[in-house]
Short mmCIF file of C-alpha atoms in Angstrom, two decimals:
data_model
loop_
_atom_site.label_atom_id
_atom_site.label_comp_id
_atom_site.label_asym_id
_atom_site.label_seq_id
_atom_site.Cartn_x
_atom_site.Cartn_y
_atom_site.Cartn_z
CA MET G 300 15.53 2.48 2.52
CA TYR G 301 17.19 -0.82 3.49
CA GLN G 302 18.56 -0.11 6.94
CA ASN G 303 18.35 -3.70 8.23
CA LYS G 304 16.82 -2.66 11.59
CA HIS G 305 16.41 -6.31 12.74
CA ASP G 306 19.26 -8.43 13.89
CA ASN G 307 17.46 -11.44 12.43
CA TYR G 308 17.19 -9.86 8.98
CA LYS G 309 18.31 -12.95 7.11
CA PHE G 310 16.10 -15.21 9.18
CA LEU G 311 13.13 -13.05 8.46
CA LEU G 312 13.92 -13.04 4.77
CA LEU G 313 14.41 -16.80 4.58
CA THR G 314 11.19 -17.39 6.51
CA ARG G 315 9.35 -15.05 4.11
CA LEU G 316 10.88 -16.80 1.06
CA ALA G 317 9.83 -20.21 2.38
CA HIS G 318 6.32 -18.94 2.89
CA ASP G 319 6.50 -17.33 -0.57
CA THR G 320 7.34 -20.67 -2.26
CA ILE G 321 4.32 -22.33 -0.57
CA ARG G 322 2.01 -19.50 -1.53
CA VAL G 323 3.09 -19.61 -5.18
CA GLY G 324 2.38 -23.33 -5.27
CA SER G 325 -1.08 -22.72 -3.76
CA ILE G 326 -1.89 -20.03 -6.40
CA HIS G 327 -0.94 -22.37 -9.22
CA THR G 328 -3.06 -25.16 -7.65
CA ARG G 329 -6.11 -22.86 -7.34
CA VAL G 330 -5.85 -21.89 -11.01
CA SER G 331 -5.44 -25.41 -12.17
CA LEU G 332 -8.63 -26.36 -10.21
CA ALA G 333 -10.08 -24.02 -11.51
CA ALA G 334 -22.34 4.37 -4.76
CA GLU G 335 -19.03 5.73 -5.35
CA GLN G 336 -16.86 7.23 -2.71
CA ASN G 337 -13.17 8.15 -2.96
CA LEU G 338 -11.87 6.02 -0.15
CA ARG G 339 -8.35 5.88 1.13
CA ALA G 340 -6.38 3.76 3.64
CA PRO G 341 -2.74 3.88 4.56
CA ILE G 342 -0.19 1.15 3.51
CA VAL G 343 2.83 0.39 5.58
CA SER G 344 5.60 -2.17 5.41
CA GLY G 345 5.14 -5.08 7.85
CA VAL G 346 8.83 -5.22 8.77
CA SER G 347 8.46 -3.06 11.84
CA ARG G 348 5.80 -5.52 12.99
CA GLY G 349 8.07 -8.51 12.28
CA SER G 350 6.38 -9.44 9.04
CA GLY G 351 7.41 -9.52 5.37
CA GLU G 352 3.88 -8.57 4.29
CA TYR G 353 2.27 -5.20 3.55
CA PHE G 354 -0.40 -3.83 5.90
CA SER G 355 -3.28 -1.30 5.65
CA ARG G 356 -5.00 0.22 8.67
CA VAL G 357 -8.81 0.31 8.74
CA GLY G 358 -11.48 0.73 11.40
CA ILE G 359 -13.81 -2.22 12.05
CA GLY G 360 -17.23 -1.81 13.62
CA ASN G 361 -18.95 1.06 15.38
CA PRO G 362 -17.24 2.68 17.16
CA PRO G 363 -14.42 1.75 14.82
CA ARG G 364 -11.64 -0.44 16.25
CA GLU G 365 -8.31 -0.01 14.48
CA ALA G 366 -7.00 -3.06 12.77
CA TYR G 367 -3.78 -3.64 10.80
CA VAL G 368 -4.62 -6.10 8.04
CA ILE G 369 -2.49 -7.70 5.37
CA ILE G 370 -3.45 -6.39 1.85
CA ASP G 371 -3.77 -9.19 -0.67
CA THR G 372 -4.77 -8.84 -4.31
CA GLY G 373 -4.66 -12.63 -4.51
CA SER G 374 -7.55 -13.17 -2.05
CA ASP G 375 -11.21 -12.13 -1.99
CA LEU G 376 -12.39 -12.74 1.51
CA SER G 377 -11.51 -10.08 4.18
CA TRP G 378 -11.39 -11.14 7.82
CA VAL G 379 -10.25 -10.18 11.27
CA GLN G 380 -9.69 -12.20 14.43
CA CYS G 381 -12.61 -12.00 16.81
CA GLN G 382 -13.48 -12.58 20.48
CA PRO G 383 -14.11 -15.09 21.86
CA CYS G 384 -11.01 -16.94 20.55
CA THR G 385 -10.96 -20.71 20.31
CA GLN G 386 -7.54 -20.49 18.65
CA CYS G 387 -6.04 -17.15 17.80
CA PHE G 388 -2.49 -16.14 16.80
CA THR G 389 -0.79 -13.36 18.69
CA GLN G 390 -1.46 -9.83 17.31
CA PRO G 391 -0.09 -6.51 18.59
CA ASP G 392 -3.54 -4.84 18.67
CA PRO G 393 -6.51 -5.79 20.77
CA ILE G 394 -8.64 -8.54 19.14
CA PHE G 395 -11.95 -7.32 17.79
CA ASP G 396 -14.95 -7.93 20.01
CA PRO G 397 -18.18 -7.97 17.93
CA THR G 398 -20.37 -7.60 21.05
CA GLN G 399 -18.91 -4.10 21.50
CA SER G 400 -20.02 -3.00 17.97
CA THR G 401 -23.48 -1.52 17.28
CA SER G 402 -23.04 -2.24 13.53
CA PHE G 403 -22.45 -5.97 13.83
CA GLY G 404 -24.81 -8.13 11.74
CA SER G 405 -24.99 -11.90 11.14
CA LEU G 406 -25.50 -13.42 7.71
CA PRO G 407 -28.28 -16.14 7.26
CA CYS G 408 -27.25 -19.40 5.74
CA ASN G 409 -29.53 -19.05 2.75
CA SER G 410 -28.27 -15.62 1.81
CA THR G 411 -26.65 -14.96 -1.58
CA THR G 412 -23.54 -13.71 0.22
CA CYS G 413 -23.13 -16.85 2.21
CA ASN G 414 -23.61 -18.99 -0.92
CA ALA G 415 -20.80 -17.14 -2.58
CA LEU G 416 -18.29 -18.64 -0.18
CA ASP G 417 -16.06 -21.42 -1.45
CA GLU G 418 -16.56 -23.28 1.82
CA SER G 419 -19.32 -22.59 4.38
CA GLU G 420 -21.66 -24.33 6.79
CA CYS G 421 -24.65 -23.39 8.86
CA ARG G 422 -24.72 -23.08 12.62
CA ALA G 423 -27.84 -21.94 14.50
CA GLY G 424 -29.09 -20.32 11.30
CA SER G 425 -25.97 -18.20 10.82
CA CYS G 426 -23.35 -18.51 8.09
CA ILE G 427 -19.94 -19.97 8.99
CA TYR G 428 -16.95 -19.45 6.75
CA GLU G 429 -13.72 -21.43 6.45
CA VAL G 430 -10.63 -20.52 4.48
CA SER G 431 -7.45 -22.59 4.22
CA TYR G 432 -4.23 -21.20 2.64
CA GLY G 433 -1.63 -23.12 0.79
CA ASP G 434 0.93 -22.77 3.59
CA GLY G 435 -1.28 -24.45 6.24
CA SER G 436 -2.65 -21.22 7.59
CA TYR G 437 -6.37 -21.04 8.13
CA THR G 438 -9.27 -19.00 9.51
CA THR G 439 -12.73 -20.08 10.58
CA GLY G 440 -15.57 -18.25 12.13
CA ASP G 441 -18.83 -16.28 11.63
CA PHE G 442 -19.47 -14.69 8.30
CA ILE G 443 -20.86 -11.26 9.32
CA THR G 444 -21.51 -7.75 8.06
CA GLU G 445 -19.73 -4.77 9.61
CA THR G 446 -18.93 -1.16 9.05
CA ILE G 447 -15.45 -0.36 7.74
CA THR G 448 -13.93 3.12 8.34
CA PHE G 449 -11.25 4.50 6.14
CA ASP G 450 -8.89 7.54 6.51
CA GLY G 451 -10.76 10.74 6.94
CA GLY G 452 -13.68 8.99 8.63
CA ASP G 453 -15.31 7.74 5.43
CA THR G 454 -17.44 4.67 6.24
CA ILE G 455 -18.89 1.84 4.27
CA HIS G 456 -21.74 -0.13 5.97
CA ASP G 457 -22.77 -3.81 5.72
CA ILE G 458 -19.45 -5.16 4.29
CA ALA G 459 -19.36 -8.95 4.51
CA ILE G 460 -16.18 -10.07 6.38
CA GLY G 461 -15.05 -13.05 8.32
CA CYS G 462 -15.06 -12.86 12.12
CA GLY G 463 -12.46 -15.48 12.90
CA HIS G 464 -12.59 -17.36 16.15
CA ASN G 465 -10.23 -20.12 15.02
CA ASN G 466 -7.22 -18.88 13.21
CA ASP G 467 -3.60 -19.92 12.87
CA GLY G 468 -0.65 -19.50 10.50
CA TYR G 469 1.71 -17.00 8.98
CA PHE G 470 -0.05 -13.75 9.92
CA THR G 471 2.67 -12.13 12.09
CA GLY G 472 1.80 -8.63 13.18
CA ALA G 473 -1.63 -8.63 11.56
CA ALA G 474 -5.15 -8.59 12.85
CA GLY G 475 -6.40 -10.29 9.67
CA LEU G 476 -6.50 -9.85 5.97
CA LEU G 477 -8.01 -7.38 3.43
CA GLY G 478 -9.09 -9.15 0.25
CA LEU G 479 -8.53 -7.00 -2.84
CA GLY G 480 -9.03 -9.70 -5.48
CA GLY G 481 -11.47 -9.65 -8.39
CA GLY G 482 -14.07 -11.96 -6.99
CA SER G 483 -17.58 -11.05 -5.74
CA LEU G 484 -16.66 -11.06 -2.03
CA SER G 485 -13.58 -8.82 -2.35
CA LEU G 486 -13.70 -5.36 -0.85
CA PRO G 487 -13.46 -3.62 -4.29
CA SER G 488 -16.39 -5.68 -5.53
CA GLN G 489 -18.55 -5.14 -2.46
CA ILE G 490 -18.15 -1.36 -2.63
CA ASN G 491 -18.69 -1.39 -6.38
CA ALA G 492 -15.36 0.29 -6.93
CA THR G 493 -14.71 1.26 -10.55
CA SER G 494 -11.02 1.49 -9.80
CA PHE G 495 -8.50 1.15 -7.08
CA SER G 496 -4.76 1.88 -6.68
CA TYR G 497 -1.99 1.20 -4.21
CA CYS G 498 1.70 1.82 -3.76
CA LEU G 499 4.00 -0.38 -1.76
CA VAL G 500 6.66 1.52 0.11
CA ASP G 501 10.23 0.29 0.37
CA ARG G 502 10.14 -2.75 2.65
CA GLU G 503 12.56 -1.21 5.20
CA SER G 504 11.01 2.24 5.10
CA ASN G 505 8.94 3.94 7.81
CA SER G 506 7.06 5.91 5.16
CA THR G 507 3.31 5.49 4.63
CA SER G 508 1.72 5.19 1.22
CA SER G 509 -1.91 4.67 0.34
CA LEU G 510 -4.63 2.38 -0.91
CA ASN G 511 -7.19 4.32 -2.85
CA PHE G 512 -10.60 3.35 -4.24
CA ASN G 513 -12.57 5.08 -7.05
CA THR G 514 -9.63 7.09 -8.33
CA ASN G 515 -8.13 6.58 -11.79
CA ALA G 516 -5.17 7.46 -13.87
CA SER G 517 -6.64 10.90 -14.64
CA ILE G 518 -5.35 12.11 -11.25
CA LEU G 519 -1.75 11.64 -12.41
CA PRO G 520 0.17 14.15 -14.38
CA ALA G 521 0.88 13.67 -18.07
CA ASP G 522 4.10 11.75 -17.84
CA PRO G 523 5.86 9.30 -20.12
CA THR G 524 6.54 7.03 -17.15
CA LEU G 525 2.77 6.41 -16.75
CA ILE G 526 2.20 2.97 -18.28
CA THR G 527 -1.18 1.49 -19.09
CA ALA G 528 -1.46 -2.29 -19.54
CA PRO G 529 -4.44 -4.44 -20.47
CA LEU G 530 -6.28 -6.02 -17.46
CA LEU G 531 -7.29 -9.51 -18.58
CA ARG G 532 -9.90 -11.87 -17.11
CA ASN G 533 -9.61 -15.59 -16.63
CA PRO G 534 -13.01 -17.21 -16.19
CA THR G 535 -11.42 -20.04 -14.19
CA ALA G 536 -9.67 -17.68 -11.72
CA GLU G 537 -11.71 -14.58 -11.19
CA THR G 538 -9.80 -13.55 -8.10
CA PHE G 539 -6.56 -12.84 -9.91
CA TYR G 540 -5.59 -9.72 -11.91
CA TYR G 541 -3.96 -10.77 -15.19
CA LEU G 542 -1.73 -8.26 -17.05
CA GLY G 543 -1.04 -8.07 -20.77
CA LEU G 544 2.71 -8.60 -20.44
CA THR G 545 4.32 -9.27 -23.77
CA GLY G 546 8.04 -9.29 -23.11
CA LEU G 547 11.11 -8.50 -21.00
CA SER G 548 14.39 -6.65 -21.61
CA VAL G 549 17.70 -6.79 -19.80
CA GLY G 550 20.33 -4.18 -20.43
CA GLY G 551 18.49 -2.92 -23.50
CA THR G 552 18.36 -6.40 -25.06
CA THR G 553 14.87 -7.76 -25.71
CA LEU G 554 14.75 -11.38 -24.67
CA SER G 555 13.74 -14.01 -27.19
CA ILE G 556 10.81 -15.27 -25.20
CA PRO G 557 8.46 -17.89 -26.80
CA THR G 558 5.31 -16.19 -28.09
CA ARG G 559 2.84 -17.93 -25.77
CA SER G 560 4.84 -17.71 -22.55
CA PHE G 561 2.60 -14.98 -21.10
CA VAL G 562 -0.74 -16.00 -22.70
CA ILE G 563 -3.73 -17.33 -20.82
CA ASP G 564 -4.50 -20.77 -22.40
CA LYS G 565 -7.92 -22.07 -23.19
CA ASP G 566 -7.88 -24.31 -20.09
CA GLY G 567 -7.14 -21.35 -17.86
CA SER G 568 -3.48 -21.99 -17.32
CA GLY G 569 -0.69 -19.63 -18.12
CA GLY G 570 -0.79 -15.84 -18.14
CA VAL G 571 0.69 -13.28 -15.78
CA ILE G 572 -0.89 -12.04 -12.53
CA ILE G 573 0.11 -9.22 -10.26
CA ASP G 574 0.02 -10.18 -6.61
CA THR G 575 0.77 -8.17 -3.41
CA GLY G 576 0.93 -11.33 -1.31
CA THR G 577 3.76 -12.94 -3.33
CA ALA G 578 7.18 -11.41 -2.51
CA VAL G 579 9.40 -12.38 -5.45
CA THR G 580 8.39 -12.43 -9.12
CA ARG G 581 8.12 -15.97 -10.54
CA LEU G 582 8.75 -16.58 -14.21
CA GLU G 583 8.20 -19.74 -16.20
CA SER G 584 11.50 -21.61 -15.98
CA ARG G 585 12.68 -21.03 -19.55
CA VAL G 586 11.80 -17.31 -19.37
CA TYR G 587 13.62 -16.97 -16.07
CA GLU G 588 16.74 -18.61 -17.48
CA LEU G 589 16.77 -16.15 -20.40
CA LEU G 590 16.52 -13.21 -17.98
CA ARG G 591 19.09 -14.56 -15.52
CA ASP G 592 21.60 -15.43 -18.16
CA GLU G 593 21.42 -11.97 -19.80
CA PHE G 594 21.67 -10.31 -16.43
CA ARG G 595 24.73 -12.36 -15.56
CA LYS G 596 26.37 -11.18 -18.79
CA GLY G 597 25.95 -7.58 -17.64
CA THR G 598 27.24 -8.23 -14.17
CA SER G 599 30.38 -10.23 -14.98
CA HIS G 600 32.43 -7.48 -13.39
CA LEU G 601 30.87 -8.04 -9.97
CA PRO G 602 32.15 -10.52 -7.38
CA THR G 603 29.70 -13.38 -7.01
CA ALA G 604 28.36 -14.98 -3.87
CA ASP G 605 26.78 -18.33 -3.00
CA GLU G 606 23.10 -19.03 -3.77
CA VAL G 607 20.62 -18.08 -1.09
CA ALA G 608 17.32 -19.99 -0.88
CA ILE G 609 15.45 -19.44 -4.11
CA PHE G 610 18.02 -16.99 -5.48
CA ASP G 611 20.69 -18.51 -7.74
CA THR G 612 22.35 -15.24 -8.78
CA CYS G 613 24.04 -13.43 -5.90
CA TYR G 614 26.85 -10.96 -5.41
CA ASN G 615 29.25 -9.90 -2.69
CA LEU G 616 29.04 -6.05 -2.65
CA ARG G 617 30.53 -5.60 0.77
CA GLY G 618 32.38 -2.32 1.02
CA GLN G 619 31.37 -1.00 -2.41
CA GLU G 620 29.89 2.50 -2.65
CA SER G 621 27.95 1.99 -5.90
CA VAL G 622 27.59 -0.60 -8.71
CA GLU G 623 26.13 -0.72 -12.16
CA VAL G 624 23.63 -3.42 -13.10
CA PRO G 625 21.71 -4.02 -16.29
CA ALA G 626 18.31 -2.37 -16.50
CA VAL G 627 15.25 -4.66 -16.40
CA GLU G 628 12.13 -3.67 -18.27
CA PHE G 629 8.57 -5.09 -18.52
CA HIS G 630 6.94 -4.69 -21.95
CA PHE G 631 3.16 -4.55 -22.21
CA ALA G 632 0.66 -4.80 -25.05
CA GLY G 633 0.41 -1.43 -26.91
CA GLY G 634 4.16 -0.88 -26.95
CA LYS G 635 4.45 0.45 -23.37
CA SER G 636 7.48 -0.45 -21.23
CA LEU G 637 8.16 -0.09 -17.48
CA ALA G 638 11.77 0.17 -16.33
CA LEU G 639 12.19 -1.23 -12.80
CA PRO G 640 14.24 0.64 -10.24
CA ALA G 641 17.40 -1.38 -9.59
CA LYS G 642 16.45 -1.83 -5.92
CA ASN G 643 13.36 -3.72 -7.14
CA TYR G 644 15.39 -6.64 -8.52
CA VAL G 645 18.78 -6.53 -6.77
CA ILE G 646 18.03 -6.86 -3.04
CA PRO G 647 20.09 -7.41 0.17
CA VAL G 648 19.69 -10.78 1.73
CA ASP G 649 21.82 -10.27 4.81
CA THR G 650 23.75 -7.56 6.67
CA GLU G 651 27.08 -8.70 5.25
CA GLY G 652 26.69 -7.04 1.77
CA THR G 653 25.23 -10.06 -0.09
CA PHE G 654 22.77 -8.98 -2.75
CA CYS G 655 20.72 -11.26 -5.07
CA LEU G 656 18.72 -11.04 -8.25
CA ALA G 657 15.14 -11.08 -6.96
CA PHE G 658 13.48 -13.26 -9.55
CA ALA G 659 12.81 -16.96 -9.36
CA PRO G 660 11.73 -19.79 -11.72
CA THR G 661 8.56 -21.77 -11.56
CA THR G 662 7.64 -24.96 -13.26
CA ALA G 663 4.02 -23.80 -13.70
CA SER G 664 2.95 -21.98 -16.84
CA MET G 665 1.59 -18.97 -14.95
CA SER G 666 3.91 -16.13 -13.99
CA ILE G 667 3.48 -13.90 -10.96
CA ILE G 668 4.70 -10.28 -10.50
CA GLY G 669 5.55 -10.05 -6.82
CA ASN G 670 5.59 -7.19 -4.37
CA VAL G 671 9.35 -6.68 -4.42
CA GLN G 672 9.13 -5.69 -8.05
CA GLN G 673 6.10 -3.47 -7.27
CA GLU G 674 7.84 -1.38 -4.56
CA GLY G 675 7.73 2.40 -5.12
CA ILE G 676 5.37 2.09 -8.17
CA ARG G 677 1.83 3.41 -7.98
CA ILE G 678 -0.31 0.63 -9.41
CA GLY G 679 -3.96 0.98 -10.27
CA GLY G 680 -6.72 -0.98 -11.85
CA GLU G 681 -9.76 0.44 -13.70
CA VAL G 682 -12.42 -2.20 -14.04
CA VAL G 683 -15.42 -1.78 -16.33
CA GLY G 684 -17.33 -4.73 -15.11
CA ALA G 685 -17.02 -7.91 -13.16
CA THR G 686 -16.43 -10.00 -16.31
CA SER G 687 -15.18 -7.42 -18.79
CA LYS G 688 -11.66 -6.32 -19.54
CA GLY G 689 -10.25 -3.19 -17.98
CA LYS G 690 -6.83 -1.82 -17.67
CA PHE G 691 -4.07 -1.51 -15.13
CA TRP G 692 -1.72 1.45 -14.96
CA LEU G 693 1.71 1.71 -13.44
CA TRP G 694 3.60 4.87 -12.57
CA ASN G 695 7.09 4.90 -11.13
CA GLY G 696 6.69 8.42 -9.77
CA LEU G 697 10.07 9.70 -11.09
CA LYS G 698 10.64 12.50 -13.50
CA VAL G 699 13.86 13.17 -15.35
CA ARG G 700 14.54 16.72 -16.52
CA GLU G 701 13.66 17.24 -20.17
CA GLY G 702 16.48 16.80 -22.63
CA GLU G 703 18.61 14.80 -20.22
CA VAL G 704 17.48 11.29 -21.14
CA GLU G 705 19.65 9.40 -23.69
CA ASP G 706 19.23 5.98 -25.14
CA GLU G 707 22.14 4.64 -23.12
CA ASP G 708 20.21 5.40 -19.90
CA ARG G 709 17.97 2.41 -20.76
CA MET G 710 21.05 0.16 -20.83
CA ALA G 711 22.00 0.29 -17.18
CA ALA G 712 20.29 0.94 -13.84
CA LYS G 713 21.85 2.72 -10.99
CA LEU G 714 22.16 0.91 -7.69
CA LEU G 715 23.35 3.26 -5.01
CA LEU G 716 24.98 1.79 -1.88
CA LEU G 717 25.76 3.06 1.59
CA TRP G 718 29.27 2.73 2.80
CA ALA G 719 28.14 -0.41 4.68
CA GLY G 720 26.84 -1.91 1.46
CA GLN G 721 23.10 -1.23 1.85
CA VAL G 722 20.63 -0.01 -0.80
CA ILE G 723 19.32 3.50 -0.93
CA GLY G 724 15.69 3.43 -2.10
CA VAL G 725 14.66 5.47 -5.15
CA GLY G 726 11.86 7.96 -5.00
CA CYS G 727 8.30 6.71 -4.56
CA GLY G 728 6.43 9.65 -6.04
CA LEU G 729 2.80 9.39 -5.23
CA CYS G 730 3.60 6.72 -2.71
CA CYS G 731 5.09 9.32 -0.39
CA GLY G 732 2.95 12.28 -1.47
CA GLY G 733 5.16 14.10 -3.94
CA ASN G 734 7.13 13.86 -7.19
CA VAL G 735 10.95 13.59 -7.21
CA GLU G 736 12.84 15.48 -9.89
CA VAL G 737 16.00 13.62 -10.64
CA ALA G 738 18.87 15.25 -12.44
CA LYS G 739 20.86 12.98 -14.68
CA ASP G 740 24.11 14.54 -13.66
CA SER G 741 23.55 13.67 -10.03
CA GLY G 742 21.87 10.28 -10.52
CA VAL G 743 20.46 10.57 -7.03
CA ALA G 744 16.88 9.60 -6.30
CA VAL G 745 15.42 10.08 -2.82
CA LEU G 746 12.15 9.46 -1.14
CA GLY G 747 9.41 11.69 -2.39
CA ASP G 748 8.67 13.30 1.00
CA CYS G 749 12.29 14.41 1.52
CA GLY G 750 12.90 18.19 1.61
CA ASP G 751 15.48 20.11 -0.45
CA THR G 752 17.94 20.08 2.33
CA ALA G 753 17.82 16.24 2.60
CA VAL G 754 18.23 16.04 -1.21
CA ARG G 755 21.38 18.25 -1.17
CA GLU G 756 22.81 16.27 1.70
CA LEU G 757 22.31 12.99 -0.12
CA MET G 758 23.86 14.39 -3.33
CA ASP G 759 26.91 15.37 -1.31
CA VAL G 760 27.30 11.89 0.15
CA PHE G 761 26.46 9.38 -2.57
CA VAL G 762 28.14 8.64 -5.89
CA ALA G 763 25.97 7.64 -8.85
CA VAL G 764 27.17 5.24 -11.51
CA LYS G 765 26.76 6.29 -15.20
CA ALA G 766 25.81 3.99 -17.99
CA ASN G 767 28.69 2.97 -20.25
#
């Protein structure tokens, strides 16, 4: 729920968008250069910690020391700040001290694991790692093995992570980073996970969702909102998860997108990745313009506002109780479509009632589905092998009573506003631990962990907008 708890809400957003732009450029540059346990860890929004990222909480070492780490499907190496610090950024939690852990182990320079690093050196026979990010952030330190503890006390031993003694950059509120990419050093690869899933809570929510390993789509109910999409591999960029996106619709109109806009080319360029570390979805410029122009047609009744940073389509919704915006859908190979909640693409950018279309263009040929568009959707990947194709599945966690869905419902999305002009988040289903049944006649969707009383109270207060 967007409650704008921070006085510097717009500053935080603009800072995050600036960082986002640099990260996207870095991703494009990287591509151009070319025993099972059911494990679970919580996921929380980083807003309460002054960050625009998403965090998970894990235990490092023995005894486990709690660490909040940024979850990143666009990175492989996991790391935490370590004592002694040559250069460390400020973190809310105590910095990990490897001398206090009985499970600490060093990695020799000639080890296969050390040689898997993109950049490494040898110091006193031990492996040293170095990672630089596109925004100027970096981490350097000992490449070690440690025990990681998940929710419920489940532990995994001898996981290779970075123990950073020299770190700086945009890691506000974090102790480090959890690499969930597809490379050999990522956490899913090291624990031989056959699948993993995650759900990103609403950015301004205090709710907790989960990161799960070795669970698959079979745990979900038979539901037409469960979407499966091909998981594609790019030999030149094994870290990234490419989805078989085939098209987009706005307000029920399928956009006339050039055939190869979402295809991975022979040189490794192009394609569509899904990334938790990028905030706003980037589309190839000509594709973005098609989406934006169609969206503007469907919102001509709304008062416009000035552009904000990377957003060129904004509206002044101050004082409005509810508005109607065109529905946006992703289409995947196999004929499956995912309708995004309105709050996932029309977002507040200040506390004055300004909302913007949360997509942006890129001059690169590769598109990126960012975390704003992923909010409230349980996203999972089932991987058959390190180099083979698997599948991704996406579930929006919402059910509509049988017989109450009409074709016109696909034409418009409901964006519910508080009296002050802020967004009410739609239900997050498995994110928050339960399904939400949404009646068409109420149009109200609430967080999945709300009780019946809260549902009734919301239905009494908020007005839903019907499709024309």
